[in-house]
Amino acid sequence: MTKKISGFSKLSKIQKIDWLTDTYFSGKEAATQVLKTYWNTDKKLQQLHDEFIENTLTNYYLPLGVAPNFLINGKHYTIPMAIEESSVVAAASKAAKYWGERGGFKTTILGTTKIGQVHFTYTGDKTSLQSFFTATKATLIKDAKHLTANMEKRGGGIIDIQLVDKTESLENYYQLHCEFETLDAMGANFINSCLEQFAKSFEREFNADIRFRESELCIIMSILSNYVPNCLVRAEVSCSVNQLTEKNIDGKEFAAKFAQAIAIAEVEPYRAVTHNKGIMNGIDAVVLATGNDFRAVEAGVHAFASKEGSYQSLTHVTIENDIFTFWIDIPLALGTVGGLTKLHPLVKWSFELLQQPNAKELMQIIAVAGLAQNFAAIKSLTTTGIQQGHMKMHLMNILNQLDANPSEKEQATTHFKTHPVTHSAVVSFVNKIRS
Ligand code: MEV
């Protein structure tokens, strides 16, 4: 049977499922049933989800959990997190409690500028292009007024447009490098619409200018950049080294080992990638819960981590005069209006839980989630090791894989409070009860 089809998107949902289950699955009924199990009985809600993308067959669940007790700039938050990894929410909650008892998190917005570019090629005299651009810039901005008027009323809009000569990197390559302030919108649609308008006006004015009869201009593409090093937020925690002392932990020793772990992630890319992955466990979970674009955030963050020419830790630490300070600077282009924010009921719910933050506040909350996550990871790694806590949280997944019933789960949970969790230990424990 052919595994190729044309006109798939025109089929109804059930026709699509029929074709897929006939073509790719050995058990048609079972495969169909899995998809149907996740359909929402509320037809309107299901339709909303169906219409987010093309070819929707069903819904793909992730758990939505919360990490309470975050004290940020003196205000308490419970942070929503959508994530499948078992230990992330527990780690965030632990770090929130820990720092809540040591003055909480402080945050600062370092910038909110976003970037877009019109990429084009041009053959001709460079000075003429520069003077043409200087004379045309005001027209570009004026022609985009119908797009920018509302944003300007609220205090945002186009900040600047510059002509950039990139011909040293690539023959005939130039850009209009544009800066925007998009306030509470993530701004992708706003920026892309402005850029496409700039490109149109630029080309029109160019073609009308007799100086360029012998030259060629070709607009290649107009698109925002997800690299946003000037849409930046800092989150930090700080306390005296003594305050880091706990029952099995000497504050001074802990601070020194912690700082060494961060220093390693600053110089060793293999470690830095895992270190930053742990930060993104916290960041992505809140980005997802608030309906933001985690791919955009991921791309921008990792580019930022490489800005010095090698991939480095996003977090940093100092110990000065017995004061331990731990911070993150992270670029986050987020929206609290537009996109899914008013559409997805769980996103709306998350915003209410967060007390309706604007984009700047959301940047601060999410940076804190990343810093907290990294603190929890480094604390575990440099003290007990990561597996103890991780496997404890993973226990339920192993029990579910073994189809454990509620009583088996209860017995296992009690037993593994005092015994190390490994996959084989859980299997033998369950087998033992069953026999
Ligand atoms: C696991 O998801 C994340 C960690 O590996 C992060 C780290 O190593 O810092 C624990």
GROMACS .gro file of C-alpha atoms and ligand atoms in nm:
model
  445
    1MET     CA    1   0.000   0.000   0.000
    2THR     CA    2   0.134   0.344  -0.091
    3LYS     CA    3   0.240   0.562   0.202
    4LYS     CA    4   0.200   0.878  -0.008
    5ILE     CA    5  -0.110   1.095  -0.032
    6SER     CA    6  -0.211   1.417  -0.201
    7GLY     CA    7  -0.480   1.648  -0.064
    8PHE     CA    8  -0.437   1.519   0.294
    9SER     CA    9  -0.512   1.856   0.451
   10LYS     CA   10  -0.851   1.866   0.270
   11LEU     CA   11  -0.971   1.546   0.439
   12SER     CA   12  -1.188   1.560   0.750
   13LYS     CA   13  -1.027   1.473   1.082
   14ILE     CA   14  -1.175   1.124   1.081
   15GLN     CA   15  -1.073   1.064   0.718
   16LYS     CA   16  -0.717   1.163   0.806
   17ILE     CA   17  -0.713   0.923   1.099
   18ASP     CA   18  -0.859   0.647   0.878
   19TRP     CA   19  -0.592   0.694   0.617
   20LEU     CA   20  -0.311   0.702   0.875
   21THR     CA   21  -0.429   0.403   1.071
   22ASP     CA   22  -0.491   0.200   0.753
   23THR     CA   23  -0.150   0.294   0.616
   24TYR     CA   24   0.086   0.288   0.914
   25PHE     CA   25  -0.070   0.089   1.200
   26SER     CA   26  -0.120  -0.281   1.253
   27GLY     CA   27  -0.410  -0.232   1.496
   28LYS     CA   28  -0.639   0.024   1.333
   29GLU     CA   29  -0.894   0.035   1.611
   30ALA     CA   30  -0.645   0.066   1.894
   31ALA     CA   31  -0.449   0.339   1.713
   32THR     CA   32  -0.771   0.533   1.648
   33GLN     CA   33  -0.883   0.492   2.006
   34VAL     CA   34  -0.559   0.640   2.144
   35LEU     CA   35  -0.623   0.957   1.947
   36LYS     CA   36  -0.991   0.973   2.042
   37THR     CA   37  -0.915   0.929   2.413
   38TYR     CA   38  -0.753   1.271   2.406
   39TRP     CA   39  -1.037   1.450   2.228
   40ASN     CA   40  -1.210   1.703   2.448
   41THR     CA   41  -1.579   1.640   2.508
   42ASP     CA   42  -1.637   2.016   2.498
   43LYS     CA   43  -1.674   2.055   2.120
   44LYS     CA   44  -1.604   2.428   2.119
   45LEU     CA   45  -1.283   2.384   2.314
   46GLN     CA   46  -1.177   2.101   2.085
   47GLN     CA   47  -1.243   2.316   1.781
   48LEU     CA   48  -1.029   2.593   1.929
   49HIS     CA   49  -0.739   2.350   1.960
   50ASP     CA   50  -0.807   2.198   1.618
   51GLU     CA   51  -0.770   2.540   1.464
   52PHE     CA   52  -0.433   2.626   1.619
   53ILE     CA   53  -0.253   2.424   1.351
   54GLU     CA   54  -0.317   2.230   1.033
   55ASN     CA   55  -0.399   1.857   1.032
   56THR     CA   56  -0.484   1.840   1.404
   57LEU     CA   57  -0.578   1.485   1.500
   58THR     CA   58  -0.598   1.513   1.877
   59ASN     CA   59  -0.445   1.694   2.174
   60TYR     CA   60  -0.100   1.625   2.316
   61TYR     CA   61  -0.100   1.663   2.693
   62LEU     CA   62   0.183   1.792   2.909
   63PRO     CA   63   0.134   1.830   3.284
   64LEU     CA   64   0.072   2.186   3.404
   65GLY     CA   65   0.213   2.219   3.755
   66VAL     CA   66   0.295   2.511   3.982
   67ALA     CA   67   0.592   2.613   4.194
   68PRO     CA   68   0.475   2.828   4.487
   69ASN     CA   69   0.658   3.067   4.723
   70PHE     CA   70   0.864   3.269   4.477
   71LEU     CA   71   0.948   3.604   4.634
   72ILE     CA   72   1.043   3.842   4.351
   73ASN     CA   73   1.118   4.207   4.424
   74GLY     CA   74   0.923   4.173   4.749
   75LYS     CA   75   0.611   4.025   4.584
   76HIS     CA   76   0.495   3.662   4.613
   77TYR     CA   77   0.426   3.452   4.306
   78THR     CA   78   0.317   3.098   4.231
   79ILE     CA   79   0.469   3.010   3.895
   80PRO     CA   80   0.290   2.786   3.641
   81MET     CA   81   0.508   2.531   3.461
   82ALA     CA   82   0.416   2.305   3.171
   83ILE     CA   83   0.677   2.030   3.151
   84GLU     CA   84   0.712   1.653   3.140
   85GLU     CA   85   1.044   1.614   3.324
   86SER     CA   86   0.962   1.478   3.669
   87SER     CA   87   1.202   1.674   3.890
   88VAL     CA   88   1.173   2.026   3.744
   89VAL     CA   89   0.874   2.162   3.937
   90ALA     CA   90   0.997   2.010   4.264
   91ALA     CA   91   1.341   2.166   4.211
   92ALA     CA   92   1.188   2.507   4.135
   93SER     CA   93   0.971   2.492   4.447
   94LYS     CA   94   1.268   2.398   4.662
   95ALA     CA   95   1.481   2.683   4.527
   96ALA     CA   96   1.190   2.926   4.573
   97LYS     CA   97   1.155   2.826   4.938
   98TYR     CA   98   1.532   2.839   4.993
   99TRP     CA   99   1.571   3.190   4.853
  100GLY     CA  100   1.243   3.307   5.005
  101GLU     CA  101   1.414   3.252   5.341
  102ARG     CA  102   1.718   3.452   5.227
  103GLY     CA  103   1.565   3.774   5.093
  104GLY     CA  104   1.412   3.649   4.769
  105PHE     CA  105   1.497   3.721   4.406
  106LYS     CA  106   1.574   4.068   4.267
  107THR     CA  107   1.533   4.149   3.900
  108THR     CA  108   1.615   4.431   3.660
  109ILE     CA  109   1.513   4.491   3.300
  110LEU     CA  110   1.829   4.575   3.105
  111GLY     CA  111   1.659   4.640   2.770
  112THR     CA  112   1.349   4.568   2.562
  113THR     CA  113   1.465   4.633   2.205
  114LYS     CA  114   1.385   4.377   1.934
  115ILE     CA  115   1.544   4.339   1.594
  116GLY     CA  116   1.430   4.273   1.238
  117GLN     CA  117   1.616   4.282   0.908
  118VAL     CA  118   1.548   4.330   0.539
  119HIS     CA  119   1.816   4.128   0.361
  120PHE     CA  120   1.897   4.237   0.007
  121THR     CA  121   2.163   4.228  -0.261
  122TYR     CA  122   2.279   4.535  -0.450
  123THR     CA  123   2.530   4.582  -0.727
  124GLY     CA  124   2.649   4.936  -0.767
  125ASP     CA  125   2.821   5.225  -0.603
  126LYS     CA  126   2.824   5.201  -0.223
  127THR     CA  127   2.822   5.574  -0.155
  128SER     CA  128   2.515   5.625  -0.374
  129LEU     CA  129   2.335   5.350  -0.183
  130GLN     CA  130   2.423   5.511   0.149
  131SER     CA  131   2.303   5.857   0.043
  132PHE     CA  132   1.989   5.704  -0.113
  133PHE     CA  133   1.917   5.524   0.216
  134THR     CA  134   1.972   5.840   0.423
  135ALA     CA  135   1.729   6.030   0.200
  136THR     CA  136   1.472   5.746   0.193
  137LYS     CA  137   1.467   5.646   0.561
  138ALA     CA  138   1.191   5.895   0.655
  139THR     CA  139   0.975   5.763   0.368
  140LEU     CA  140   1.017   5.406   0.492
  141ILE     CA  141   0.897   5.509   0.836
  142LYS     CA  142   0.612   5.721   0.695
  143ASP     CA  143   0.489   5.441   0.466
  144ALA     CA  144   0.469   5.207   0.767
  145LYS     CA  145   0.252   5.453   0.968
  146HIS     CA  146  -0.065   5.250   0.911
  147LEU     CA  147   0.111   4.961   1.085
  148THR     CA  148   0.283   5.155   1.362
  149ALA     CA  149   0.019   5.413   1.464
  150ASN     CA  150  -0.141   5.203   1.739
  151MET     CA  151   0.191   5.080   1.877
  152GLU     CA  152   0.318   5.441   1.880
  153LYS     CA  153   0.012   5.558   2.073
  154ARG     CA  154   0.109   5.313   2.346
  155GLY     CA  155   0.474   5.429   2.345
  156GLY     CA  156   0.634   5.172   2.112
  157GLY     CA  157   0.712   5.145   1.742
  158ILE     CA  158   1.017   5.173   1.519
  159ILE     CA  159   1.327   5.286   1.707
  160ASP     CA  160   1.572   5.304   1.418
  161ILE     CA  161   1.663   5.171   1.075
  162GLN     CA  162   2.021   5.140   0.961
  163LEU     CA  163   2.180   5.038   0.636
  164VAL     CA  164   2.444   4.773   0.697
  165ASP     CA  165   2.708   4.679   0.442
  166LYS     CA  166   2.775   4.304   0.474
  167THR     CA  167   2.970   4.268   0.151
  168GLU     CA  168   3.284   4.163   0.334
  169SER     CA  169   3.100   3.849   0.451
  170LEU     CA  170   2.899   3.786   0.134
  171GLU     CA  171   2.922   3.943  -0.211
  172ASN     CA  172   2.664   4.220  -0.275
  173TYR     CA  173   2.489   4.155   0.057
  174TYR     CA  174   2.335   4.446   0.251
  175GLN     CA  175   2.066   4.481   0.515
  176LEU     CA  176   1.824   4.724   0.660
  177HIS     CA  177   1.885   4.650   1.027
  178CYS     CA  178   1.580   4.769   1.221
  179GLU     CA  179   1.513   4.812   1.592
  180PHE     CA  180   1.167   4.800   1.746
  181GLU     CA  181   0.993   4.850   2.078
  182THR     CA  182   0.690   4.621   2.086
  183LEU     CA  183   0.584   4.674   2.452
  184ASP     CA  184   0.361   4.389   2.573
  185ALA     CA  185   0.348   4.211   2.239
  186MET     CA  186   0.610   3.953   2.147
  187GLY     CA  187   0.597   4.154   1.827
  188ALA     CA  188   0.670   3.898   1.555
  189ASN     CA  189   0.372   3.996   1.339
  190PHE     CA  190   0.423   4.368   1.399
  191ILE     CA  191   0.793   4.351   1.314
  192ASN     CA  192   0.748   4.129   1.009
  193SER     CA  193   0.471   4.350   0.870
  194CYS     CA  194   0.685   4.661   0.915
  195LEU     CA  195   0.984   4.492   0.751
  196GLU     CA  196   0.781   4.382   0.449
  197GLN     CA  197   0.654   4.737   0.414
  198PHE     CA  198   1.009   4.878   0.440
  199ALA     CA  199   1.122   4.635   0.169
  200LYS     CA  200   0.839   4.739  -0.063
  201SER     CA  201   0.900   5.111  -0.017
  202PHE     CA  202   1.277   5.070  -0.046
  203GLU     CA  203   1.246   4.882  -0.375
  204ARG     CA  204   0.990   5.128  -0.513
  205GLU     CA  205   1.207   5.431  -0.432
  206PHE     CA  206   1.515   5.257  -0.570
  207ASN     CA  207   1.347   5.174  -0.900
  208ALA     CA  208   1.232   5.535  -0.935
  209ASP     CA  209   1.583   5.677  -0.884
  210ILE     CA  210   1.768   5.739  -1.209
  211ARG     CA  211   2.107   5.707  -1.035
  212PHE     CA  212   2.047   5.332  -1.015
  213ARG     CA  213   1.967   5.265  -1.385
  214GLU     CA  214   2.279   5.049  -1.413
  215SER     CA  215   2.253   4.886  -1.068
  216GLU     CA  216   2.046   4.599  -0.941
  217LEU     CA  217   1.866   4.563  -0.612
  218CYS     CA  218   1.707   4.234  -0.509
  219ILE     CA  219   1.513   4.199  -0.186
  220ILE     CA  220   1.592   3.850  -0.058
  221MET     CA  221   1.378   3.839   0.256
  222SER     CA  222   1.233   4.040   0.543
  223ILE     CA  223   1.215   3.878   0.886
  224LEU     CA  224   1.256   3.947   1.255
  225SER     CA  225   1.559   3.813   1.436
  226ASN     CA  226   1.516   3.584   1.735
  227TYR     CA  227   1.856   3.700   1.855
  228VAL     CA  228   1.758   3.971   2.102
  229PRO     CA  229   2.066   4.057   2.310
  230ASN     CA  230   1.910   4.395   2.393
  231CYS     CA  231   1.582   4.251   2.515
  232LEU     CA  232   1.754   4.147   2.832
  233VAL     CA  233   1.666   4.081   3.195
  234ARG     CA  234   1.880   4.016   3.503
  235ALA     CA  235   1.766   3.803   3.797
  236GLU     CA  236   1.980   3.763   4.105
  237VAL     CA  237   1.995   3.627   4.457
  238SER     CA  238   2.240   3.725   4.724
  239CYS     CA  239   2.313   3.644   5.088
  240SER     CA  240   2.602   3.616   5.328
  241VAL     CA  241   2.806   3.297   5.294
  242ASN     CA  242   2.703   3.204   5.651
  243GLN     CA  243   2.340   3.194   5.548
  244LEU     CA  244   2.423   2.912   5.307
  245THR     CA  245   2.504   2.684   5.601
  246GLU     CA  246   2.253   2.398   5.650
  247LYS     CA  247   2.259   2.080   5.856
  248ASN     CA  248   2.503   1.886   5.637
  249ILE     CA  249   2.643   2.183   5.449
  250ASP     CA  250   2.911   2.430   5.550
  251GLY     CA  251   2.825   2.763   5.388
  252LYS     CA  252   3.180   2.859   5.300
  253GLU     CA  253   3.264   2.523   5.145
  254PHE     CA  254   2.933   2.512   4.959
  255ALA     CA  255   2.980   2.863   4.817
  256ALA     CA  256   3.332   2.782   4.697
  257LYS     CA  257   3.228   2.454   4.532
  258PHE     CA  258   2.921   2.618   4.379
  259ALA     CA  259   3.136   2.899   4.236
  260GLN     CA  260   3.377   2.641   4.094
  261ALA     CA  261   3.086   2.464   3.921
  262ILE     CA  262   2.980   2.791   3.761
  263ALA     CA  263   3.341   2.870   3.661
  264ILE     CA  264   3.359   2.531   3.487
  265ALA     CA  265   3.042   2.609   3.289
  266GLU     CA  266   3.197   2.943   3.192
  267VAL     CA  267   3.499   2.781   3.027
  268GLU     CA  268   3.389   2.431   2.922
  269PRO     CA  269   3.124   2.414   2.645
  270TYR     CA  270   3.033   2.046   2.707
  271ARG     CA  271   2.939   2.138   3.062
  272ALA     CA  272   2.792   2.476   2.965
  273VAL     CA  273   2.537   2.315   2.733
  274THR     CA  274   2.403   2.087   3.008
  275HIS     CA  275   2.421   2.370   3.261
  276ASN     CA  276   2.213   2.594   3.034
  277LYS     CA  277   1.980   2.305   2.948
  278GLY     CA  278   1.896   2.292   3.318
  279ILE     CA  279   1.822   2.666   3.313
  280MET     CA  280   1.595   2.614   3.012
  281ASN     CA  281   1.404   2.345   3.207
  282GLY     CA  282   1.274   2.632   3.418
  283ILE     CA  283   1.249   2.892   3.142
  284ASP     CA  284   1.071   2.679   2.880
  285ALA     CA  285   0.819   2.543   3.129
  286VAL     CA  286   0.693   2.895   3.210
  287VAL     CA  287   0.726   3.014   2.851
  288LEU     CA  288   0.499   2.724   2.748
  289ALA     CA  289   0.251   2.775   3.033
  290THR     CA  290   0.216   3.139   2.930
  291GLY     CA  291   0.162   3.055   2.563
  292ASN     CA  292   0.488   3.207   2.444
  293ASP     CA  293   0.716   3.084   2.166
  294PHE     CA  294   0.973   2.857   2.333
  295ARG     CA  295   1.159   2.792   2.007
  296ALA     CA  296   1.222   3.164   1.965
  297VAL     CA  297   1.336   3.191   2.326
  298GLU     CA  298   1.562   2.884   2.298
  299ALA     CA  299   1.726   3.008   1.975
  300GLY     CA  300   1.789   3.355   2.117
  301VAL     CA  301   1.918   3.231   2.451
  302HIS     CA  302   2.172   2.990   2.304
  303ALA     CA  303   2.299   3.252   2.059
  304PHE     CA  304   2.342   3.485   2.357
  305ALA     CA  305   2.534   3.215   2.543
  306SER     CA  306   2.781   3.212   2.252
  307LYS     CA  307   2.822   3.587   2.222
  308GLU     CA  308   3.184   3.583   2.343
  309GLY     CA  309   3.282   3.341   2.065
  310SER     CA  310   3.247   3.022   2.271
  311TYR     CA  311   2.940   2.868   2.433
  312GLN     CA  312   2.925   2.969   2.802
  313SER     CA  313   2.716   2.956   3.117
  314LEU     CA  314   2.425   3.199   3.135
  315THR     CA  315   2.463   3.225   3.513
  316HIS     CA  316   2.747   3.379   3.710
  317VAL     CA  317   2.856   3.397   4.069
  318THR     CA  318   3.074   3.617   4.288
  319ILE     CA  319   3.183   3.575   4.648
  320GLU     CA  320   3.304   3.911   4.775
  321ASN     CA  321   3.336   4.019   5.137
  322ASP     CA  322   3.158   3.698   5.238
  323ILE     CA  323   2.860   3.788   5.021
  324PHE     CA  324   2.747   3.519   4.777
  325THR     CA  325   2.578   3.667   4.467
  326PHE     CA  326   2.437   3.448   4.193
  327TRP     CA  327   2.276   3.591   3.880
  328ILE     CA  328   2.159   3.534   3.527
  329ASP     CA  329   2.141   3.773   3.233
  330ILE     CA  330   1.905   3.631   2.976
  331PRO     CA  331   1.742   3.764   2.657
  332LEU     CA  332   1.367   3.697   2.655
  333ALA     CA  333   1.131   3.821   2.384
  334LEU     CA  334   0.788   3.757   2.534
  335GLY     CA  335   0.432   3.869   2.490
  336THR     CA  336   0.148   3.911   2.735
  337VAL     CA  337  -0.096   4.018   2.464
  338GLY     CA  338  -0.164   3.859   2.125
  339GLY     CA  339  -0.079   3.507   2.015
  340LEU     CA  340  -0.226   3.239   2.240
  341THR     CA  341  -0.241   3.467   2.545
  342LYS     CA  342  -0.613   3.543   2.523
  343LEU     CA  343  -0.705   3.226   2.337
  344HIS     CA  344  -0.583   2.920   2.523
  345PRO     CA  345  -0.785   2.877   2.845
  346LEU     CA  346  -0.484   2.739   3.038
  347VAL     CA  347  -0.269   3.030   2.926
  348LYS     CA  348  -0.536   3.274   3.045
  349TRP     CA  349  -0.545   3.082   3.371
  350SER     CA  350  -0.167   3.104   3.405
  351PHE     CA  351  -0.175   3.479   3.352
  352GLU     CA  352  -0.434   3.522   3.625
  353LEU     CA  353  -0.221   3.307   3.857
  354LEU     CA  354   0.073   3.537   3.782
  355GLN     CA  355  -0.143   3.842   3.865
  356GLN     CA  356  -0.164   3.962   3.503
  357PRO     CA  357   0.199   4.060   3.444
  358ASN     CA  358   0.298   4.287   3.158
  359ALA     CA  359   0.579   4.171   2.928
  360LYS     CA  360   0.852   4.325   3.145
  361GLU     CA  361   0.716   4.155   3.458
  362LEU     CA  362   0.689   3.825   3.273
  363MET     CA  363   1.052   3.857   3.160
  364GLN     CA  364   1.148   3.897   3.526
  365ILE     CA  365   0.940   3.603   3.648
  366ILE     CA  366   1.076   3.374   3.377
  367ALA     CA  367   1.438   3.478   3.436
  368VAL     CA  368   1.385   3.393   3.804
  369ALA     CA  369   1.247   3.050   3.709
  370GLY     CA  370   1.568   2.988   3.512
  371LEU     CA  371   1.796   3.106   3.791
  372ALA     CA  372   1.606   2.902   4.052
  373GLN     CA  373   1.630   2.591   3.837
  374ASN     CA  374   2.003   2.635   3.790
  375PHE     CA  375   2.055   2.695   4.163
  376ALA     CA  376   1.867   2.375   4.247
  377ALA     CA  377   2.066   2.175   3.990
  378ILE     CA  378   2.408   2.305   4.096
  379LYS     CA  379   2.321   2.262   4.464
  380SER     CA  380   2.229   1.897   4.406
  381LEU     CA  381   2.522   1.831   4.173
  382THR     CA  382   2.779   1.971   4.417
  383THR     CA  383   2.630   1.808   4.728
  384THR     CA  384   2.421   1.489   4.704
  385GLY     CA  385   2.455   1.435   4.327
  386ILE     CA  386   2.161   1.473   4.090
  387GLN     CA  387   2.033   1.116   4.078
  388GLN     CA  388   1.902   1.096   4.434
  389GLY     CA  389   1.635   1.365   4.386
  390HIS     CA  390   1.586   1.291   4.018
  391MET     CA  391   1.517   0.919   4.067
  392LYS     CA  392   1.287   0.991   4.359
  393MET     CA  393   1.073   1.204   4.130
  394HIS     CA  394   1.107   0.946   3.853
  395LEU     CA  395   0.978   0.666   4.078
  396MET     CA  396   0.616   0.724   3.976
  397ASN     CA  397   0.708   0.697   3.606
  398ILE     CA  398   0.874   0.360   3.668
  399LEU     CA  399   0.574   0.241   3.871
  400ASN     CA  400   0.341   0.348   3.592
  401GLN     CA  401   0.554   0.164   3.336
  402LEU     CA  402   0.507  -0.145   3.555
  403ASP     CA  403   0.131  -0.082   3.572
  404ALA     CA  404   0.146  -0.064   3.952
  405ASN     CA  405  -0.190  -0.041   4.129
  406PRO     CA  406  -0.256   0.222   4.404
  407SER     CA  407  -0.155  -0.011   4.687
  408GLU     CA  408   0.171  -0.110   4.512
  409LYS     CA  409   0.244   0.258   4.453
  410GLU     CA  410   0.187   0.340   4.819
  411GLN     CA  411   0.412   0.059   4.940
  412ALA     CA  412   0.684   0.152   4.692
  413THR     CA  413   0.669   0.522   4.784
  414THR     CA  414   0.713   0.434   5.152
  415HIS     CA  415   0.992   0.187   5.084
  416PHE     CA  416   1.190   0.419   4.855
  417LYS     CA  417   1.181   0.706   5.104
  418THR     CA  418   1.472   0.529   5.270
  419HIS     CA  419   1.619   0.326   4.982
  420PRO     CA  420   1.796   0.443   4.665
  421VAL     CA  421   1.569   0.443   4.358
  422THR     CA  422   1.700   0.258   4.055
  423HIS     CA  423   1.499   0.102   3.776
  424SER     CA  424   1.601  -0.250   3.875
  425ALA     CA  425   1.539  -0.189   4.247
  426VAL     CA  426   1.183  -0.075   4.169
  427VAL     CA  427   1.122  -0.374   3.939
  428SER     CA  428   1.237  -0.622   4.204
  429PHE     CA  429   1.039  -0.447   4.477
  430VAL     CA  430   0.718  -0.463   4.272
  431ASN     CA  431   0.783  -0.825   4.169
  432LYS     CA  432   0.837  -0.913   4.533
  433ILE     CA  433   0.503  -0.768   4.645
  434ARG     CA  434   0.329  -0.933   4.351
  435SER     CA  435   0.468  -1.275   4.432
  436MEV     C1  436   1.856   1.779   3.374
  436MEV     O1  437   1.739   1.799   3.301
  436MEV     C2  438   1.926   1.911   3.398
  436MEV     C3  439   2.063   1.903   3.465
  436MEV     O2  440   2.146   1.814   3.391
  436MEV     C4  441   2.121   2.042   3.465
  436MEV     C5  442   2.266   2.052   3.507
  436MEV     O3  443   2.339   1.955   3.491
  436MEV     O4  444   2.303   2.162   3.552
  436MEV     C6  445   2.053   1.849   3.604
   0.00000   0.00000   0.00000
